[in-house]
Short mmCIF file of C-alpha atoms and ligand atoms in Angstrom, two decimals:
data_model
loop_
_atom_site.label_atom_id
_atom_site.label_comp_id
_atom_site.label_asym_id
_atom_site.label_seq_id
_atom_site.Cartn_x
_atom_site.Cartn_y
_atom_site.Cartn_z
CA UNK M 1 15.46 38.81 -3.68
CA UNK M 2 12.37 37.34 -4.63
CA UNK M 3 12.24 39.09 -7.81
CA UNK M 4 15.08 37.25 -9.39
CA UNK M 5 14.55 34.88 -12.31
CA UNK M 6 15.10 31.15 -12.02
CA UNK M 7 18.85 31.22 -13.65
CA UNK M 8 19.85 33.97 -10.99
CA UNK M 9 19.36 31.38 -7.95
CA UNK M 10 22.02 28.70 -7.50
CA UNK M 11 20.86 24.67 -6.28
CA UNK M 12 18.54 24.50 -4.04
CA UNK M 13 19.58 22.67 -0.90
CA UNK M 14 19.41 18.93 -1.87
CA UNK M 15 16.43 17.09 1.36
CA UNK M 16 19.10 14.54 2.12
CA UNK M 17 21.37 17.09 3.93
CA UNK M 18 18.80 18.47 6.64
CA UNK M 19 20.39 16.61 9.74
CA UNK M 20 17.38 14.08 10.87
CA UNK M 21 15.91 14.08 14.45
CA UNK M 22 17.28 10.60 15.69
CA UNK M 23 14.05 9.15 15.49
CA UNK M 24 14.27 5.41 17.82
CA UNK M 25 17.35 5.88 18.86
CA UNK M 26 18.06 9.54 20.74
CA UNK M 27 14.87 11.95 20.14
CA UNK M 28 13.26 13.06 22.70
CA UNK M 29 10.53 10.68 21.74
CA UNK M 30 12.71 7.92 22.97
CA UNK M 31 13.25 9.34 26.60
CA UNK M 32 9.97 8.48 28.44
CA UNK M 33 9.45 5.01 26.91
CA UNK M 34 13.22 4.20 28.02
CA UNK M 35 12.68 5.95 31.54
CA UNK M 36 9.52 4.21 31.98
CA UNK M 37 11.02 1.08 31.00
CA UNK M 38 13.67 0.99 33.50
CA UNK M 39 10.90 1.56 36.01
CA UNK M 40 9.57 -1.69 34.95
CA UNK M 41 6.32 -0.55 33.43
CA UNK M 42 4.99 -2.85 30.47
CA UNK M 43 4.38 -1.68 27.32
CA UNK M 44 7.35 1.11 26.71
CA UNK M 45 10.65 -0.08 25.09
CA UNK M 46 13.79 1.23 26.09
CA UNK M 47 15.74 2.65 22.90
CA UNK M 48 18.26 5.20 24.63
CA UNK M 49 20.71 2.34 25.40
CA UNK M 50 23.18 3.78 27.58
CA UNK M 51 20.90 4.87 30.03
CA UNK M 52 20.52 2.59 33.42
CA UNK M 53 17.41 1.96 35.41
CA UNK M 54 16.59 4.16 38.55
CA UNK M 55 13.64 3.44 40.91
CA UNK M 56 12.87 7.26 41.04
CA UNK M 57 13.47 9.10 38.02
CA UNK M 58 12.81 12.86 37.19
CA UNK M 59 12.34 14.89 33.83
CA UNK M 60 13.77 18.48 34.37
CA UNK M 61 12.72 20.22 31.01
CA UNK M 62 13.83 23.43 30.69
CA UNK M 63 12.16 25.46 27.89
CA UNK M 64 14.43 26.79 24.92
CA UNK M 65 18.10 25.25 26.49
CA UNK M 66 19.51 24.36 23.97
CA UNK M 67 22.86 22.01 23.93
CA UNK M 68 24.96 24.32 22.16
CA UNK M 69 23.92 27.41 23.82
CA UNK M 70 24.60 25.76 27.02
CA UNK M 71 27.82 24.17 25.89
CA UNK M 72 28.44 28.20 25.03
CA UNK M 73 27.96 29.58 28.54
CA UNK M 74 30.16 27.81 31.40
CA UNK M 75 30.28 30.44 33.32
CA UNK M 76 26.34 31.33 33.33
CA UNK M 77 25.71 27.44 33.68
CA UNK M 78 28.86 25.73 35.74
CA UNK M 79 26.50 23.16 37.26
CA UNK M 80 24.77 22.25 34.13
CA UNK M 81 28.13 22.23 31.89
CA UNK M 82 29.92 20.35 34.68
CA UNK M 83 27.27 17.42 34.35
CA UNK M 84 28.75 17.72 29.96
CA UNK M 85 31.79 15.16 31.24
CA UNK M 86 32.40 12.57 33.52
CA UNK M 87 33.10 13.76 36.39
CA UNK M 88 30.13 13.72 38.53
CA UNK M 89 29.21 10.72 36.75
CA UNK M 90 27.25 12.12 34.70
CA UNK M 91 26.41 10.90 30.86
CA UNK M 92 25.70 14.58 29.40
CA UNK M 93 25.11 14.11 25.55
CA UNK M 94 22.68 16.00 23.13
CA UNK M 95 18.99 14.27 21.79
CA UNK M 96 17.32 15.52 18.88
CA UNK M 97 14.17 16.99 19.41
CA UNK M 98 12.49 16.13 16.77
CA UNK M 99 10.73 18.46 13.97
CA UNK M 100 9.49 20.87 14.06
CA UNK M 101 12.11 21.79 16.70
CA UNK M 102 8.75 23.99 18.70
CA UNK M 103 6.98 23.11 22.25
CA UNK M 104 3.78 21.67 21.33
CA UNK M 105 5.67 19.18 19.59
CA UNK M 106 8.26 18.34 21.50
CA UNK M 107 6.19 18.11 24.45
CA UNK M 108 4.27 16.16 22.67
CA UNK M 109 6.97 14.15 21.56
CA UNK M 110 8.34 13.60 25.35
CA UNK M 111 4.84 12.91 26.86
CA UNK M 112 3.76 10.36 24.50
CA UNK M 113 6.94 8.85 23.56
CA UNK M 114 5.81 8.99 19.96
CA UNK M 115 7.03 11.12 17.16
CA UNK M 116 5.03 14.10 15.43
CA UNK M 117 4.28 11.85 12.62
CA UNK M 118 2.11 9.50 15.27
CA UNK M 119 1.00 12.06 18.09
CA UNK M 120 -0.26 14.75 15.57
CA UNK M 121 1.22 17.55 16.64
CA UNK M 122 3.38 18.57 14.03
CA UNK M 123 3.78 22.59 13.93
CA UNK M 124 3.10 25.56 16.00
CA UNK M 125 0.10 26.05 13.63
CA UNK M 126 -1.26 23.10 11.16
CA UNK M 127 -4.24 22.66 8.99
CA UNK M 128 -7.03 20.98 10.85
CA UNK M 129 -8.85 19.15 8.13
CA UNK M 130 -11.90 19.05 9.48
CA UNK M 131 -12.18 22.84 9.55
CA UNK M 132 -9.78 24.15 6.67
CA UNK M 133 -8.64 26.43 9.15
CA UNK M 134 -5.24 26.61 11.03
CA UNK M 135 -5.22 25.38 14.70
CA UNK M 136 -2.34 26.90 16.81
CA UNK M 137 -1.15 23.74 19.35
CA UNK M 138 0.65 25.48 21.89
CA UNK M 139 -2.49 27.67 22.43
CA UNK M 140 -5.35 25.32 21.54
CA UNK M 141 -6.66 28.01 19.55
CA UNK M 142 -9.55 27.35 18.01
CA UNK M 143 -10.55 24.56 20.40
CA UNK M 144 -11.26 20.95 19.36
CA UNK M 145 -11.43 17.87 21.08
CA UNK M 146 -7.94 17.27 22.59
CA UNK M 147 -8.27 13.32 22.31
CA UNK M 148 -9.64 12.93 18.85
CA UNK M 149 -6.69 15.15 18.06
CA UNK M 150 -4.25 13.07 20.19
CA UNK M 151 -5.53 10.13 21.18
CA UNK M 152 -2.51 8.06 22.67
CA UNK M 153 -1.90 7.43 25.92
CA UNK M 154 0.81 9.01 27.70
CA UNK M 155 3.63 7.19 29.73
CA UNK M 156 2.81 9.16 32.07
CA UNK M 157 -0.72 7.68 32.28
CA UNK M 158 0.91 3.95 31.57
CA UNK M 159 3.57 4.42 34.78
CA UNK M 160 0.48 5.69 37.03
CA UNK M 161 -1.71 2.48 35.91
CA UNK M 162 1.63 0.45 36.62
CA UNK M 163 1.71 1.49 40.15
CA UNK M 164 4.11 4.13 39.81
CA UNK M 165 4.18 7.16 42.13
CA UNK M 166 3.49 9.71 38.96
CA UNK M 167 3.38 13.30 39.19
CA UNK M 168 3.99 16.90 37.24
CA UNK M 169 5.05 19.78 38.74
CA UNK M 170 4.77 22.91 36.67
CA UNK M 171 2.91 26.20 36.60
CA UNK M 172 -0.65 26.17 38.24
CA UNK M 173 -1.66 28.10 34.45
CA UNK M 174 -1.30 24.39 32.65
CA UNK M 175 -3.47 22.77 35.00
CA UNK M 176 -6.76 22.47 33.01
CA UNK M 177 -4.94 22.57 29.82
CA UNK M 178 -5.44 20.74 26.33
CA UNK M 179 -1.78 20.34 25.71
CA UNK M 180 -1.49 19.48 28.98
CA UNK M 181 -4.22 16.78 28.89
CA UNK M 182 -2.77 14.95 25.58
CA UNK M 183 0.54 15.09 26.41
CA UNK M 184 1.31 15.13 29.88
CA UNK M 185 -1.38 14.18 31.98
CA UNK M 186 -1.27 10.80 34.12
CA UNK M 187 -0.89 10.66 38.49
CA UNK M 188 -0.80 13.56 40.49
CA UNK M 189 -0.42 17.73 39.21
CA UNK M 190 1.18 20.29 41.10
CA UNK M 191 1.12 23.76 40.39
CA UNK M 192 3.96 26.44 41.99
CA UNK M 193 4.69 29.52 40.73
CA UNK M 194 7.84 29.87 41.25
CA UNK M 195 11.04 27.67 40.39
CA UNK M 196 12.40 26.83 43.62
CA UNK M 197 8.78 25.70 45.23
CA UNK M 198 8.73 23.47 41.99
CA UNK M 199 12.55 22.21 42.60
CA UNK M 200 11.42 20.96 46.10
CA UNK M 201 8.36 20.03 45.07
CA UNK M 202 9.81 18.04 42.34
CA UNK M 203 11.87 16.39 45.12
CA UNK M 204 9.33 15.71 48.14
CA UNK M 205 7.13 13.54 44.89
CA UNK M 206 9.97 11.72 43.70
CA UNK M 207 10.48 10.75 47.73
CA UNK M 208 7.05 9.73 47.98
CA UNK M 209 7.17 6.47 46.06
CA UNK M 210 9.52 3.20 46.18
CA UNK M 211 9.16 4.00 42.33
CA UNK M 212 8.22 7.15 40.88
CA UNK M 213 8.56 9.41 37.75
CA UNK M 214 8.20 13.30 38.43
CA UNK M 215 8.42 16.21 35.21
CA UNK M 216 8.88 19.39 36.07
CA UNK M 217 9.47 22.39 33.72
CA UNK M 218 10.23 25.69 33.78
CA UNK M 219 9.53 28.10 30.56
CA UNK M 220 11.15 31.35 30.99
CA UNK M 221 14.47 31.19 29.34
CA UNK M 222 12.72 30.56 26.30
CA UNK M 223 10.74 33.80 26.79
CA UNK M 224 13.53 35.39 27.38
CA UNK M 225 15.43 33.88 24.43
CA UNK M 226 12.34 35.17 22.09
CA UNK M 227 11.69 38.55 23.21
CA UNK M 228 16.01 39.37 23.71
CA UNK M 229 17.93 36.65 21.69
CA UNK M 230 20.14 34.59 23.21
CA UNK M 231 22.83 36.98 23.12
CA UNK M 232 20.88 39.04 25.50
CA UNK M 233 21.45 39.75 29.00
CA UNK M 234 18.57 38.77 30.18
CA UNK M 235 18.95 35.33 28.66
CA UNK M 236 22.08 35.09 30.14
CA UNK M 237 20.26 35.79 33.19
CA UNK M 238 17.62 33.34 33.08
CA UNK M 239 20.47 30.47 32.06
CA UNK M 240 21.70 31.69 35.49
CA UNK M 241 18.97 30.77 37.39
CA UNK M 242 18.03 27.76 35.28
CA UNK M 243 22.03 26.59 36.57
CA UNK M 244 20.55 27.13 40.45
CA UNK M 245 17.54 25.18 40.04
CA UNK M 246 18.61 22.35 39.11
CA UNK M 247 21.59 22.41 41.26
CA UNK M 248 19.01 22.80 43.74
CA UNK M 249 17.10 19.80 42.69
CA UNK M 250 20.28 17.69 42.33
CA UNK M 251 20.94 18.21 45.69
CA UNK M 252 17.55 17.04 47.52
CA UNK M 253 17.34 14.26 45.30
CA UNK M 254 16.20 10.82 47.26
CA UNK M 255 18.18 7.91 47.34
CA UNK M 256 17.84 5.52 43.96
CA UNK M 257 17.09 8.61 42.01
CA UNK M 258 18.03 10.13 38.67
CA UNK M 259 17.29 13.87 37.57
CA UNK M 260 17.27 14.51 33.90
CA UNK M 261 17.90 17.81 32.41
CA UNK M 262 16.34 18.20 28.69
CA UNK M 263 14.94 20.65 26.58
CA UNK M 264 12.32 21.21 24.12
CA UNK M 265 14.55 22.81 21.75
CA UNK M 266 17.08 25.30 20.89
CA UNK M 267 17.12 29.23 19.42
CA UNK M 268 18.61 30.57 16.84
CA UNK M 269 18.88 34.73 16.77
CA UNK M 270 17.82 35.83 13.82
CA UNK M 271 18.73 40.08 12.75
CA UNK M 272 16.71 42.21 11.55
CA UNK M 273 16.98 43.04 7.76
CA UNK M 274 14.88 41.97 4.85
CA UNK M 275 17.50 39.71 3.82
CA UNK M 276 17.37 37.47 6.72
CA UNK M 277 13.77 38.25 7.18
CA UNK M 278 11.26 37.27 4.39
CA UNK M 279 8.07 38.85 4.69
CA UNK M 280 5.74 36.44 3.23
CA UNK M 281 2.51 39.13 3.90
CA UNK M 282 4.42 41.40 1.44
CA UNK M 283 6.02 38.57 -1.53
CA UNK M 284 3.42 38.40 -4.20
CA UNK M 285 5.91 35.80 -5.67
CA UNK M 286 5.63 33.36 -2.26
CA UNK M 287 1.81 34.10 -2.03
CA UNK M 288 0.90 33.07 -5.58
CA UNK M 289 -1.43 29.68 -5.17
CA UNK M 290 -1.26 29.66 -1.33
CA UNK M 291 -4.70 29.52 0.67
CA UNK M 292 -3.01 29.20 4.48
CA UNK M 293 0.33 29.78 6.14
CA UNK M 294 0.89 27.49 8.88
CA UNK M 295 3.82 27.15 11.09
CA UNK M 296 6.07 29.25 11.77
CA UNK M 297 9.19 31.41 10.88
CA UNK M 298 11.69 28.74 10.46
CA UNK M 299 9.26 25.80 9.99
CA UNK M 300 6.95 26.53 7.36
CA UNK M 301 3.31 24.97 7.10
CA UNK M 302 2.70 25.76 3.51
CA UNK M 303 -1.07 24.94 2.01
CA UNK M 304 -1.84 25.67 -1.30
CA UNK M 305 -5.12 26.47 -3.40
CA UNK M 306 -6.33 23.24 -4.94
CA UNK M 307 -4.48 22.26 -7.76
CA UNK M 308 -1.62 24.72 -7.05
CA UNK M 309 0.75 22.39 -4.96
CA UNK M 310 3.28 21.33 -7.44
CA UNK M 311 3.63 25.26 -8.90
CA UNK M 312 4.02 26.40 -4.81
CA UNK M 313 6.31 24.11 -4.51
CA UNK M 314 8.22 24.81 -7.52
CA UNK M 315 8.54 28.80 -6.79
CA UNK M 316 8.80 28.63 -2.66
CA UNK M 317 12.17 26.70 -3.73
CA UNK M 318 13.21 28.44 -6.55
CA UNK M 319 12.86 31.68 -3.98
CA UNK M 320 14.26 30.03 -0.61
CA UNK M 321 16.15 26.69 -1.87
CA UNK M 322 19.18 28.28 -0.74
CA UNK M 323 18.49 29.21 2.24
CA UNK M 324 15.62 26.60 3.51
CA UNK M 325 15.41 22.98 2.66
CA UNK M 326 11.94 22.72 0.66
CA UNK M 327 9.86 19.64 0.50
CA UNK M 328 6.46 18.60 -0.82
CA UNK M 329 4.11 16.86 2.20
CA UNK M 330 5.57 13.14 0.34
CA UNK M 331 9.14 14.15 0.07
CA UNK M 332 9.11 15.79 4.07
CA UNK M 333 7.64 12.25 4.93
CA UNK M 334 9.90 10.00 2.92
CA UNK M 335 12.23 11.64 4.26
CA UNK M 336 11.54 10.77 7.54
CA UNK M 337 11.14 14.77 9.23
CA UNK M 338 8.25 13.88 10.89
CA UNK M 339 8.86 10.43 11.94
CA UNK M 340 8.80 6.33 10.89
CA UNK M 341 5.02 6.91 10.18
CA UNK M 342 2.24 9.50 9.13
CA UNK M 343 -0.74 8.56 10.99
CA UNK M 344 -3.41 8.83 8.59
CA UNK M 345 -5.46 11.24 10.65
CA UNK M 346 -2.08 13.91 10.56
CA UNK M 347 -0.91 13.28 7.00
CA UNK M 348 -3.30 16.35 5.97
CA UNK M 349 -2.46 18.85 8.81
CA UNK M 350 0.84 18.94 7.44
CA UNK M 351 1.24 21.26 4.45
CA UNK M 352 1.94 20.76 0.86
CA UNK M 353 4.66 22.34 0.79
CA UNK M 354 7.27 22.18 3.99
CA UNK M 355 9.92 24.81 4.15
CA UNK M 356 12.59 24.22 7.03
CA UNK M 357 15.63 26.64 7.60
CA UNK M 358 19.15 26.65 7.18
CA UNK M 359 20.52 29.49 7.61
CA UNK M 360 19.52 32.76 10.20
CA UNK M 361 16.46 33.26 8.09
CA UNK M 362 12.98 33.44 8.55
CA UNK M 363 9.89 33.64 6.98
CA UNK M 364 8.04 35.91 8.89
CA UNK M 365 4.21 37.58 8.33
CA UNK M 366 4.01 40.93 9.64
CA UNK M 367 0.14 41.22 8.89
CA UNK M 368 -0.64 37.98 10.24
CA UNK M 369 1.58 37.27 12.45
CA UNK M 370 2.44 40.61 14.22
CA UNK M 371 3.72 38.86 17.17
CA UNK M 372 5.41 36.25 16.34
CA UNK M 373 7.59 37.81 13.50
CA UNK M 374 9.15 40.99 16.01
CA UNK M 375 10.65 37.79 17.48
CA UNK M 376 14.56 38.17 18.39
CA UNK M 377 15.08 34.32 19.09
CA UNK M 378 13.39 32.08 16.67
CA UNK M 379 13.89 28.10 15.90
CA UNK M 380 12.12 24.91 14.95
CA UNK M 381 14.27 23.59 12.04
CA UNK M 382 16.67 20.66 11.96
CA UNK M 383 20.47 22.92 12.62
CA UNK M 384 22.07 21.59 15.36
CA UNK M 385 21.32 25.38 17.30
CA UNK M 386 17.64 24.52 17.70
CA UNK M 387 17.31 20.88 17.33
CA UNK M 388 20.04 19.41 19.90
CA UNK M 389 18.50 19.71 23.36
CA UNK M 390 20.65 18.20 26.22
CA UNK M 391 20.12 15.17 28.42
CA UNK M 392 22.23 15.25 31.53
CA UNK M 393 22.45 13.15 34.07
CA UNK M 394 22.80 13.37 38.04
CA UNK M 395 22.35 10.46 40.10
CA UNK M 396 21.68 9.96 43.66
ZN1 ZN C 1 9.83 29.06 21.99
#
């Protein structure tokens, strides 16, 4: 496809229709500041208005659960979809979760209570100036220093200096982690491997203050979600058991409590054809004047040779613009994709050239990025599959 001439290809997608992350209002930048705000600690502004105050409050994030694959499984997920309505009081709605729609930034995002355009993490893999070279977030990989890269304090680190009982349970593998450190550190961590330990873990911390804030998380339906696609079995599964934990949270929750059920971000499944599948290792056309893919598949990083940014930008649309909304670095940031504000110290880890999907596409790199491109389930763009994360809402 990427041999056609410029008169073959119809409009490129116009910026203004990507559907912005809620940014201030209902991202899932805005959830911590307005928890932590109901538990009275200073600094944090509450911008999720229709939530109300609880003196023990705890983050269930649940990795890949996206709200309209939930919404699309009642039966794998009757506990879950039955906290959608009213009836057990519950508030379900969706939050954005801000772009790119990936884990290091959205935890990011939800530890910090800032968006990507202020805590810096905005991509799978971004520039790092200082190096040239790309810097994968969710890995760390190659090291820096975590708080010149981040240097914000979390909520988390706010509530525990405000007296609150403050604690994560998660998987004993994050302990000692970067990611961790930047974006989620603050009071006590607990490791468990398995869900249920962390359930009633979860539970026993949230008892042990008058006022407290517990996160816990699980990650394997998004494994499952990448290696089998979310029409899988196996994710189907997983959703399953996701449904059972936090049932069984919900039920041993103290009095004065609320559990909140989130996500980090959707999945989209994306088959397996060239024509939904854009090999960028193999396109002369999308490699001409670009020194480093960052990103990934359906949230493009793109940096170009010096002096080549306005011709990258110029083909990558004229190639994709149908099927990805393409921006130059300025345009993505007037925008608003990233966020109110750049942070001068991120406006050069994003790329020159930002290409975000629309349709069941990718942009994969099968040399570079073995891994990552034999991917079933794929997301980080701005469709409502992989940006809309849930928030629901059970109250003790
Ligand atoms: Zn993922």
């Amino acid at each position: 496809m990427s041999q056609l001439s410029a008169w073959d290809h119809p409009e490129p997608l116009a910026l203004h229709t990507a559907p912005l992350p809620e940014y201030g209002t209902g991202s899932l930048a805005d959830l911590l500041p307005t928890l932590a705000a109901g538990l009275g600690v200073p600094g944090p502004r509450a911008t999720i208005g229709e939530l109300t105050a609880a003196d023990r409050v705890c983050v269930f994030l649940v990795d890949g659960l996206g709200w309209e694959q939930l919404k699309a499984h009642p039966d794998e997920a009757p506990f879950l979809n039955s906290l959608l309505g009213s009836s057990r009081g519950g508030t379900g709605r969706p939050l954005t979760a801000g772009y790119p729609a990936t884990t290091a930034t959205s935890l990011a995002s939800v530890g910090t209570g800032l968006p990507p355009g202020a805590h810096g993490l905005p991509g799978y893999t971004v520039r790092d100036p200082a190096t040239g070279g790309l810097m994968n977030q969710l890995r760390w990989q190659p090291y820096t220093d975590p708080h010149s890269w981040q240097p914000y304090p979390t909520v988390f680190q706010l509530a525990h200096a405000a007296g609150v009982h403050t604690a994560q349970v998660t998987s004993p593998a994050f302990e000692h982690t970067p990611l961790t450190k930047i974006a989620l550190s603050g009071g006590g961590f607990h490791g468990r491997l398995s869900g249920e330990d962390r359930m009633d873990l979860a539970a026993g911390q949230l008892a042990a203050g008058d006022r407290s804030l517990v996160y816990t998380y699980y990650s394997e339906l998004d494994g499952a979600g990448h290696r089998y696609g979310v029409a899988s079995d196996t994710w189907r599964g997983q959703l399953m058991y996701v449904d059972r934990l936090a049932q069984r949270l919900a039920e041993q929750l103290p009095p004065r409590s609320a559990l909140y059920v989130t996500a980090d971000h959707g999945m989209v499944d994306v088959p397996f054809d060239d024509e939904h599948r854009i090999d960028f290792d193999t396109d002369w056309e999308l490699r001409a004047g670009v020194a480093l893919l960052g990103g990934e598949g359906r949230a493009r990083h793109v940096y170009a040779v010096p002096g080549a940014e306005s011709d990258v930008l110029t083909v990558w649309r004229e190639v994709l613009g149908e099927q990805f909304w393409v921006a130059s670095r300025d345009e993505a940031i007037a925008a608003g994709w990233f966020g109110p504000r750049i942070d001068e110290r991120v406006y050069a880890r994003l790329g020159d050239v930002i290409a975000a999907a629309h349709d069941d596409v990718l942009i994969i790199a099968t040399e570079r990025e073995p891994k990552e491109s034999a991917l079933v389930g794929n997301h980080g763009s701005m469709t409502p599959a992989e940006q809309l994360v849930p928030l629901l809402e059970v109250r003790s």
